[in-house]
mmCIF file of C-alpha atoms in Angstrom:
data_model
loop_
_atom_site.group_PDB
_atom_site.id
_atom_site.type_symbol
_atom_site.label_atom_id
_atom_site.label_comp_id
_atom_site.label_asym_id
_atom_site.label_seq_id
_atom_site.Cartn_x
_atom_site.Cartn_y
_atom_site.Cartn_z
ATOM 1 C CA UNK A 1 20.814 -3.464 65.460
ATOM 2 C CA UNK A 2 19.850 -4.288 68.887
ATOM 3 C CA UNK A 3 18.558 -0.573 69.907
ATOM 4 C CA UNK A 4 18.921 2.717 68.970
ATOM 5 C CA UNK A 5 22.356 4.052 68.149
ATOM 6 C CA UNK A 6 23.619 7.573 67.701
ATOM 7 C CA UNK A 7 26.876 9.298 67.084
ATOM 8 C CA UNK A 8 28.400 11.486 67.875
ATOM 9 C CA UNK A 9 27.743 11.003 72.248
ATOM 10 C CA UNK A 10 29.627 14.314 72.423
ATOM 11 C CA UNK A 11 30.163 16.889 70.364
ATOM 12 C CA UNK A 12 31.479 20.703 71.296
ATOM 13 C CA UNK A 13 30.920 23.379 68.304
ATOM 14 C CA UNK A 14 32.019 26.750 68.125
ATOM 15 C CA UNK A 15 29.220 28.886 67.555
ATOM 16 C CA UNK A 16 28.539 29.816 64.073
ATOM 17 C CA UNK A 17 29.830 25.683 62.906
ATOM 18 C CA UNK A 18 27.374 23.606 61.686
ATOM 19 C CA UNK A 19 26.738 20.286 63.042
ATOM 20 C CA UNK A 20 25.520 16.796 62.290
ATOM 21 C CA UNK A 21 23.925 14.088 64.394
ATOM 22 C CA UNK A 22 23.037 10.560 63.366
ATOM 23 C CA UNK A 23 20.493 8.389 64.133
ATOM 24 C CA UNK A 24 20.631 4.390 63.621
ATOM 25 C CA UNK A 25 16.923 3.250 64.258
ATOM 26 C CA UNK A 26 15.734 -0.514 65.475
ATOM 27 C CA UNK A 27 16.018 -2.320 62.247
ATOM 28 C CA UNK A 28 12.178 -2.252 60.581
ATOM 29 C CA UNK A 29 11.250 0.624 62.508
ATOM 30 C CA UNK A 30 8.827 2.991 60.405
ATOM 31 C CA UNK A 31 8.449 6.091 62.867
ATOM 32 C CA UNK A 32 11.592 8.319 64.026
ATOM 33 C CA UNK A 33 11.790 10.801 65.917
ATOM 34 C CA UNK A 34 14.094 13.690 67.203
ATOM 35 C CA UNK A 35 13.806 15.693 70.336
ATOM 36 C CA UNK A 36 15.712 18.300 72.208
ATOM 37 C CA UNK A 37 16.319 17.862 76.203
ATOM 38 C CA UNK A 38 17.763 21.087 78.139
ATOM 39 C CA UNK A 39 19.726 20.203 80.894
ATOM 40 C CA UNK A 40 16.379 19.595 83.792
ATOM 41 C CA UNK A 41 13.768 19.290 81.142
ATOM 42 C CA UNK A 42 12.004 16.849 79.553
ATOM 43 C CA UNK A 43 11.905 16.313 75.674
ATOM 44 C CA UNK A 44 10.886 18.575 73.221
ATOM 45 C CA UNK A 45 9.469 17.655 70.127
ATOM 46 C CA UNK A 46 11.627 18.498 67.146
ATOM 47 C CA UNK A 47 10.568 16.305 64.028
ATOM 48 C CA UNK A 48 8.901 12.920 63.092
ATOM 49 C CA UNK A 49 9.360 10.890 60.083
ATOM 50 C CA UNK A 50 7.251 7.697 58.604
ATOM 51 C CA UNK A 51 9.580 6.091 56.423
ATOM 52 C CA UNK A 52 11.272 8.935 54.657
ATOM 53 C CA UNK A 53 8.657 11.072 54.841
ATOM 54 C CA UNK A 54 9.169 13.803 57.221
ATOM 55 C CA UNK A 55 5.126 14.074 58.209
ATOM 56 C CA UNK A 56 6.075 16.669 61.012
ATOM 57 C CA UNK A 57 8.457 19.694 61.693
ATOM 58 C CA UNK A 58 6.412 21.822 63.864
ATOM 59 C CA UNK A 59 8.872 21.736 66.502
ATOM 60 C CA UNK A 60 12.041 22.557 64.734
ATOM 61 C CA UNK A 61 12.568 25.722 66.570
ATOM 62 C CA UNK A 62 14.313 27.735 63.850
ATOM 63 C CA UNK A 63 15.284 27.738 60.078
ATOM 64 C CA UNK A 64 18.986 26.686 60.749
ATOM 65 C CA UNK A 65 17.202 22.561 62.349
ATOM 66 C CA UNK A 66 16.933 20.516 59.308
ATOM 67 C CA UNK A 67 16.330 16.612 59.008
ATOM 68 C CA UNK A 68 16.225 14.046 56.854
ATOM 69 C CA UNK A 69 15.559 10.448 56.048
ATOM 70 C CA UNK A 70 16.399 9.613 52.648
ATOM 71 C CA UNK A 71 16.432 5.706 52.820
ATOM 72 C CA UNK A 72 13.654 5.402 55.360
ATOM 73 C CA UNK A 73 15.915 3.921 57.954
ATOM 74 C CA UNK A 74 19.394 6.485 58.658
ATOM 75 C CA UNK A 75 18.507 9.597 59.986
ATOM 76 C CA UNK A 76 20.633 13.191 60.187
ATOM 77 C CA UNK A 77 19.690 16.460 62.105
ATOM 78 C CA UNK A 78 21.497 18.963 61.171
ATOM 79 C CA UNK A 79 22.265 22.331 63.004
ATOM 80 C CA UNK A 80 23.364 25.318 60.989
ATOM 81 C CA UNK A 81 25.089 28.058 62.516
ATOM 82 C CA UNK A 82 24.875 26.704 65.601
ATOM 83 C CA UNK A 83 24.232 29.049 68.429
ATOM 84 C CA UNK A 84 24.779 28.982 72.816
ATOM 85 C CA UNK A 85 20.919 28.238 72.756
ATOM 86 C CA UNK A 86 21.510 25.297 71.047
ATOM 87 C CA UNK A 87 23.526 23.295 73.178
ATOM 88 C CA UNK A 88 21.362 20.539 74.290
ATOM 89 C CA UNK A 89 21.283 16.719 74.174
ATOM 90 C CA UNK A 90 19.194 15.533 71.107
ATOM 91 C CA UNK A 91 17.403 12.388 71.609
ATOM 92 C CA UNK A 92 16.459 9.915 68.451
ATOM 93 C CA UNK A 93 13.598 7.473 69.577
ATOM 94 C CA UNK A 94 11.996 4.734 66.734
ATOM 95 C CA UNK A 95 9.053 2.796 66.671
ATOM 96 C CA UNK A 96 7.400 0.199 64.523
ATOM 97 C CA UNK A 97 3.899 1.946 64.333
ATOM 98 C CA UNK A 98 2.851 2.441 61.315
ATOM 99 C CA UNK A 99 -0.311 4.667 60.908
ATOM 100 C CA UNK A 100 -2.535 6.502 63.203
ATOM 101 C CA UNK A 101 -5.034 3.613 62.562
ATOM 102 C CA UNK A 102 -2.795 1.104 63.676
ATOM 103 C CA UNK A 103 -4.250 -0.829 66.893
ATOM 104 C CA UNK A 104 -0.616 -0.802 68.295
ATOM 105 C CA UNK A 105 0.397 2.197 70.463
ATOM 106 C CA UNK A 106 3.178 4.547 69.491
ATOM 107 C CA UNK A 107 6.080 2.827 72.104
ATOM 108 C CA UNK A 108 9.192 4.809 72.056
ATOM 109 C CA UNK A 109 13.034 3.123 71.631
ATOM 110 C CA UNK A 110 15.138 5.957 72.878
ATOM 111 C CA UNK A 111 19.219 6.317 71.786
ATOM 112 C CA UNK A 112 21.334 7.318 74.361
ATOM 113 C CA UNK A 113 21.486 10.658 72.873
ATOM 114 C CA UNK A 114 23.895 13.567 71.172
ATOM 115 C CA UNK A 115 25.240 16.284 73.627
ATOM 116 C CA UNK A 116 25.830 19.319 72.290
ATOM 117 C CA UNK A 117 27.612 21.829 73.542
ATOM 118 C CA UNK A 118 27.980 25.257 71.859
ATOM 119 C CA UNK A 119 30.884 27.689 72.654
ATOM 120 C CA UNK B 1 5.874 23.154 73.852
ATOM 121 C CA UNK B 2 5.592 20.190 76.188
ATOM 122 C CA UNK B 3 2.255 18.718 76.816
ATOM 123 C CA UNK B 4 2.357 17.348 80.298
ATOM 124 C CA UNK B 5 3.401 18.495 83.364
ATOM 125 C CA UNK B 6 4.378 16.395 86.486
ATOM 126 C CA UNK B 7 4.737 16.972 90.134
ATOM 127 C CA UNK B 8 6.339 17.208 92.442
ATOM 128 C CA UNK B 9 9.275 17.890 90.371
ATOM 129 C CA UNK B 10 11.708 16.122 92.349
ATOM 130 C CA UNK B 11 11.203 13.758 95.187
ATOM 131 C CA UNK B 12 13.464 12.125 98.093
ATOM 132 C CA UNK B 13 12.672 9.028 99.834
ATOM 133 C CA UNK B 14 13.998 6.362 101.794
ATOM 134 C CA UNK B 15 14.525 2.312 100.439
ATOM 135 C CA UNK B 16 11.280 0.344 101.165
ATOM 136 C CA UNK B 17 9.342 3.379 100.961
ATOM 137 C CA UNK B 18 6.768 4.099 98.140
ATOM 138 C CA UNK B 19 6.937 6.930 95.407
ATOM 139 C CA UNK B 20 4.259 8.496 93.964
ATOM 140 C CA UNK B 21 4.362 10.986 91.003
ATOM 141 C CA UNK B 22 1.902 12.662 88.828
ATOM 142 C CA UNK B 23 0.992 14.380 85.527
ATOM 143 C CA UNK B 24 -1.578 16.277 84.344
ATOM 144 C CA UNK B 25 -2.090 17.058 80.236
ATOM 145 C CA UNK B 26 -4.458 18.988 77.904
ATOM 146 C CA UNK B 27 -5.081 17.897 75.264
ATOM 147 C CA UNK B 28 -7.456 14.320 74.519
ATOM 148 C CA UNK B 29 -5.172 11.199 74.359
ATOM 149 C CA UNK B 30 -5.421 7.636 72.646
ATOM 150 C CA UNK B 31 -2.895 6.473 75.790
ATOM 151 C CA UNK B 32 -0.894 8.065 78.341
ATOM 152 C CA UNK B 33 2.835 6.224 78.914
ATOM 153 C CA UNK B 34 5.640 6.284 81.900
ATOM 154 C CA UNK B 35 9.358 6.665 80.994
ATOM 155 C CA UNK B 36 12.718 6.413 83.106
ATOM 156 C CA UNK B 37 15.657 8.165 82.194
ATOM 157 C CA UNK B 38 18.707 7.709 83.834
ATOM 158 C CA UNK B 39 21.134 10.279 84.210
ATOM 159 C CA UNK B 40 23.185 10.830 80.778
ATOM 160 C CA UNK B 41 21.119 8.017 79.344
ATOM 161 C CA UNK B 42 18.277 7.777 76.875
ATOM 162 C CA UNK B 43 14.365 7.508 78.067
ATOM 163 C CA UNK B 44 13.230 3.894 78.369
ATOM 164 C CA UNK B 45 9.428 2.775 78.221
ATOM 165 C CA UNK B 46 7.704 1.550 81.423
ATOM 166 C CA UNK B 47 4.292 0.941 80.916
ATOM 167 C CA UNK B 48 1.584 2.218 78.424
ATOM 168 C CA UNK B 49 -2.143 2.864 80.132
ATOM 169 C CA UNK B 50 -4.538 3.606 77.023
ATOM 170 C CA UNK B 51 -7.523 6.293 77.695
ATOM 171 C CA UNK B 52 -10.501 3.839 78.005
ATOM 172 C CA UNK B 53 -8.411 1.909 80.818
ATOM 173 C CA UNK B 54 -8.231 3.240 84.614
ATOM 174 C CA UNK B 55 -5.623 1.337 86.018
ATOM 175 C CA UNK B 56 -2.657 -0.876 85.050
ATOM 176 C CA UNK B 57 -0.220 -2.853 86.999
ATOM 177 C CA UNK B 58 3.337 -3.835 85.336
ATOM 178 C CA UNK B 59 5.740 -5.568 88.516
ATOM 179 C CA UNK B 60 5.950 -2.766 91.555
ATOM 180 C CA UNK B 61 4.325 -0.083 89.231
ATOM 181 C CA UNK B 62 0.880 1.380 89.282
ATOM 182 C CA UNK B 63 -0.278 3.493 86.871
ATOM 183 C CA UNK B 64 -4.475 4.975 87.179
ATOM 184 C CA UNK B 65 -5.443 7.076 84.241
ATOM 185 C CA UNK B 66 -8.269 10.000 84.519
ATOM 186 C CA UNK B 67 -9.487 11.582 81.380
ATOM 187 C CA UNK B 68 -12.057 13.131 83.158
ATOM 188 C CA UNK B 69 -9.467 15.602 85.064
ATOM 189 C CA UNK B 70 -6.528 14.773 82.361
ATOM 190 C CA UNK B 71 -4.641 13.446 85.382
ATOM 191 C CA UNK B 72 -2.337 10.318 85.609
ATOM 192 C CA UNK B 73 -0.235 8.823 88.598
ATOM 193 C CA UNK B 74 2.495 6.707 88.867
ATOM 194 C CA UNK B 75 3.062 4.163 92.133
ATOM 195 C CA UNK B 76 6.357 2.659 92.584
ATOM 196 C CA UNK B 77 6.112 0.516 95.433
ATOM 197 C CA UNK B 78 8.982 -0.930 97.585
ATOM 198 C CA UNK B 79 11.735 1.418 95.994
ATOM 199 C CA UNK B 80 15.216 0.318 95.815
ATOM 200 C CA UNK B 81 18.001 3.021 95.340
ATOM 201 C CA UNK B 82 18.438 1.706 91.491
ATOM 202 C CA UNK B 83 14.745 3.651 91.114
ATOM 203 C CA UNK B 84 16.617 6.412 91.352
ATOM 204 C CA UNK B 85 16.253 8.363 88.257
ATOM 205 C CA UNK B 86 13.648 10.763 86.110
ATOM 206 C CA UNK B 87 10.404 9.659 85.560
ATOM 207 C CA UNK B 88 8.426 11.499 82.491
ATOM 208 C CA UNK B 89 4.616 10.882 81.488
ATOM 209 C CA UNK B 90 4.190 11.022 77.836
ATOM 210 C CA UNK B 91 0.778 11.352 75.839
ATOM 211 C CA UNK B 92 0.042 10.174 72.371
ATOM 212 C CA UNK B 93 -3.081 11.271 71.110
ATOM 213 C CA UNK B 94 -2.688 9.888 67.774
ATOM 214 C CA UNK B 95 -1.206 12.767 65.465
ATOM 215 C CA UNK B 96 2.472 10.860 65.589
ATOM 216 C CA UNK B 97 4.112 12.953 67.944
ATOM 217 C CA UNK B 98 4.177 11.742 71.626
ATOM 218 C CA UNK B 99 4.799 14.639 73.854
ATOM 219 C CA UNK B 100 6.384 14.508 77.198
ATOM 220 C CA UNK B 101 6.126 16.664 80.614
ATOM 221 C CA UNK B 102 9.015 18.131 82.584
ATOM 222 C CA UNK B 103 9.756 15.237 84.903
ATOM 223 C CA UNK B 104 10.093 14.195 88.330
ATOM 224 C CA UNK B 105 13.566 13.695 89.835
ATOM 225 C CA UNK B 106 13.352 10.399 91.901
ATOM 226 C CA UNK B 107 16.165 9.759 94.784
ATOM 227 C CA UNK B 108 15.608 6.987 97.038
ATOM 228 C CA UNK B 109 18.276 6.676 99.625
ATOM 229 C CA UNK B 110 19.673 3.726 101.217
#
C-alpha cells in the first residue's frame, strides 16, 4: 500500500478484555515497529521486528504486550487483560533498512495509529 | 524510557515569526532526526542530520547537530499557522530502535 495502515483507529475495552491491533507496513518494508504515546508524550518504544524476527522487546512494559510477525510483513500487538494504564494510542512505523550495517538511515513511516481506551 | 528530551515544551508564536526548538540526548548516535505530528495523526519524517554532519537545511528548516554537548536544534523559519503541531527529535544510534523525546507543542497564530 501507499503508507502505513492500521485498524482498528478506535477501540474502547473493558478492563480485563484482551485486545488486538494491526499493522499493514509499506509494502517491502523489513523493519517494524510498535510504540506507545500517552496523551502529551512522545513515543515509547515497545518492540521491533526485522522480517519476522522480533530482534527487540525491551520495551514491552509487561507480560500481558505480545507481538508478532509471522509472514514478515502483517503485524499484531496484542494486549491481554487490558488494564486503565493501558489506554494509549499505539503507533506502527516501517522502514526499509535492513541491517545495522546498512549505509541508509533508519527513516520512520508512521500509521495514523490505534487509540485505546480502557474502561 | 525515552531518550531525548526537548524544550521548551510548548511554544506560541505569531505567523512570519521564527520557531526554534531543541533536544538534548545521552546516549552516542549514528544520526539524530525531526518529526511532526499532527494532532490525532501519526509522526511524519522531516529531516535526518547524521552525527559527523553540523548542519542541514531541508526548505524553511534548519537543523545543527552537536555531539560534543548531545544537543540538536530545530529552525523553522517564516512559520505559517499549518506549522502548528508537535515536533519530536528522534536518535538512532544503530541498535534498531529509534527513540524519541517528549516534544514541543508548536502554535503559531495568525
Amino acid at each position: 500500500g501507499a503508507g502505513v495502515s492500521q485498524s482498528p483507529r478506535y477501540k474502547v475495552a473493558k478492563r480485563g478484555q484482551d485486545v488486538a491491533l494491526r499493522c499493514d507496513p509499506i509494502s517491502g518494508h523489513v523493519s517494524l515497529f510498535w510504540y506507545q504515546q500517552a496523551l502529551g508524550q512522545g513515543p515509547e518504544f515497545l518492540t521491533y521486528f526485522q522480517n519476522e524476527a522480533q530482534l527487540d522487546k525491551s520495551g514491552l512494559p509487561s507480560d500481558r504486550f505480545f507481538a508478532e510477525r509471522p509472514e514478515g510483513s502483517v503485524s499484531t500487538l496484542k494486549i491481554q487483560r487490558t488494564q486503565q494504564e493501558d489506554s494509549a494510542v499505539y503507533l506502527c512505523a516501517s522502514s526499509l533498512r535492513r541491517d545495522i550495517n546498512a549505509s541508509g538511515a533508519n527513516v520512520l513511516t508512521f500509521g495514523a495509529g490505534s487509540r485505546l481506551t480502557v474502561l | 524510557s525515552q531518550q531525548g528530551e526537548e524544550d521548551p515544551q510548548a511554544l506560541s508564536i505569531q505567523e512570519g515569526e521564527n520557531a526554534t526548538m531543541n533536544c538534548s540526548y545521552k546516549t552516542s548516535i549514528n544520526n539524530l532526526q525531526w518529526y511532526r505530528q499532527n494532532s490525532g495523526r501519526g509522526l511524519v519524517h522531516l529531516i535526518l542530520i547524521r552525527s559527523n554532519e553540523r548542519e542541514k537545511h531541508s526548505g524553511r528548516l534548519r537543523v545543527t547537530l552537536d555531539t560534543s554537548k548531545k544537543s540538536s536544534s530545530l529552525l523553522i523559519t517564516a512559520s505559517r499557522a499549518a506549522d502548528t503541531a508537535s515536533y519530536f527529535c528522534a536518535t538512532d544510534s544503530g541498535d534498531n530502535d529509534m527513540r524519541f523525546g517528549a516534544g514541543t507543542r508548536l502554535t503559531v497564530k495568525p
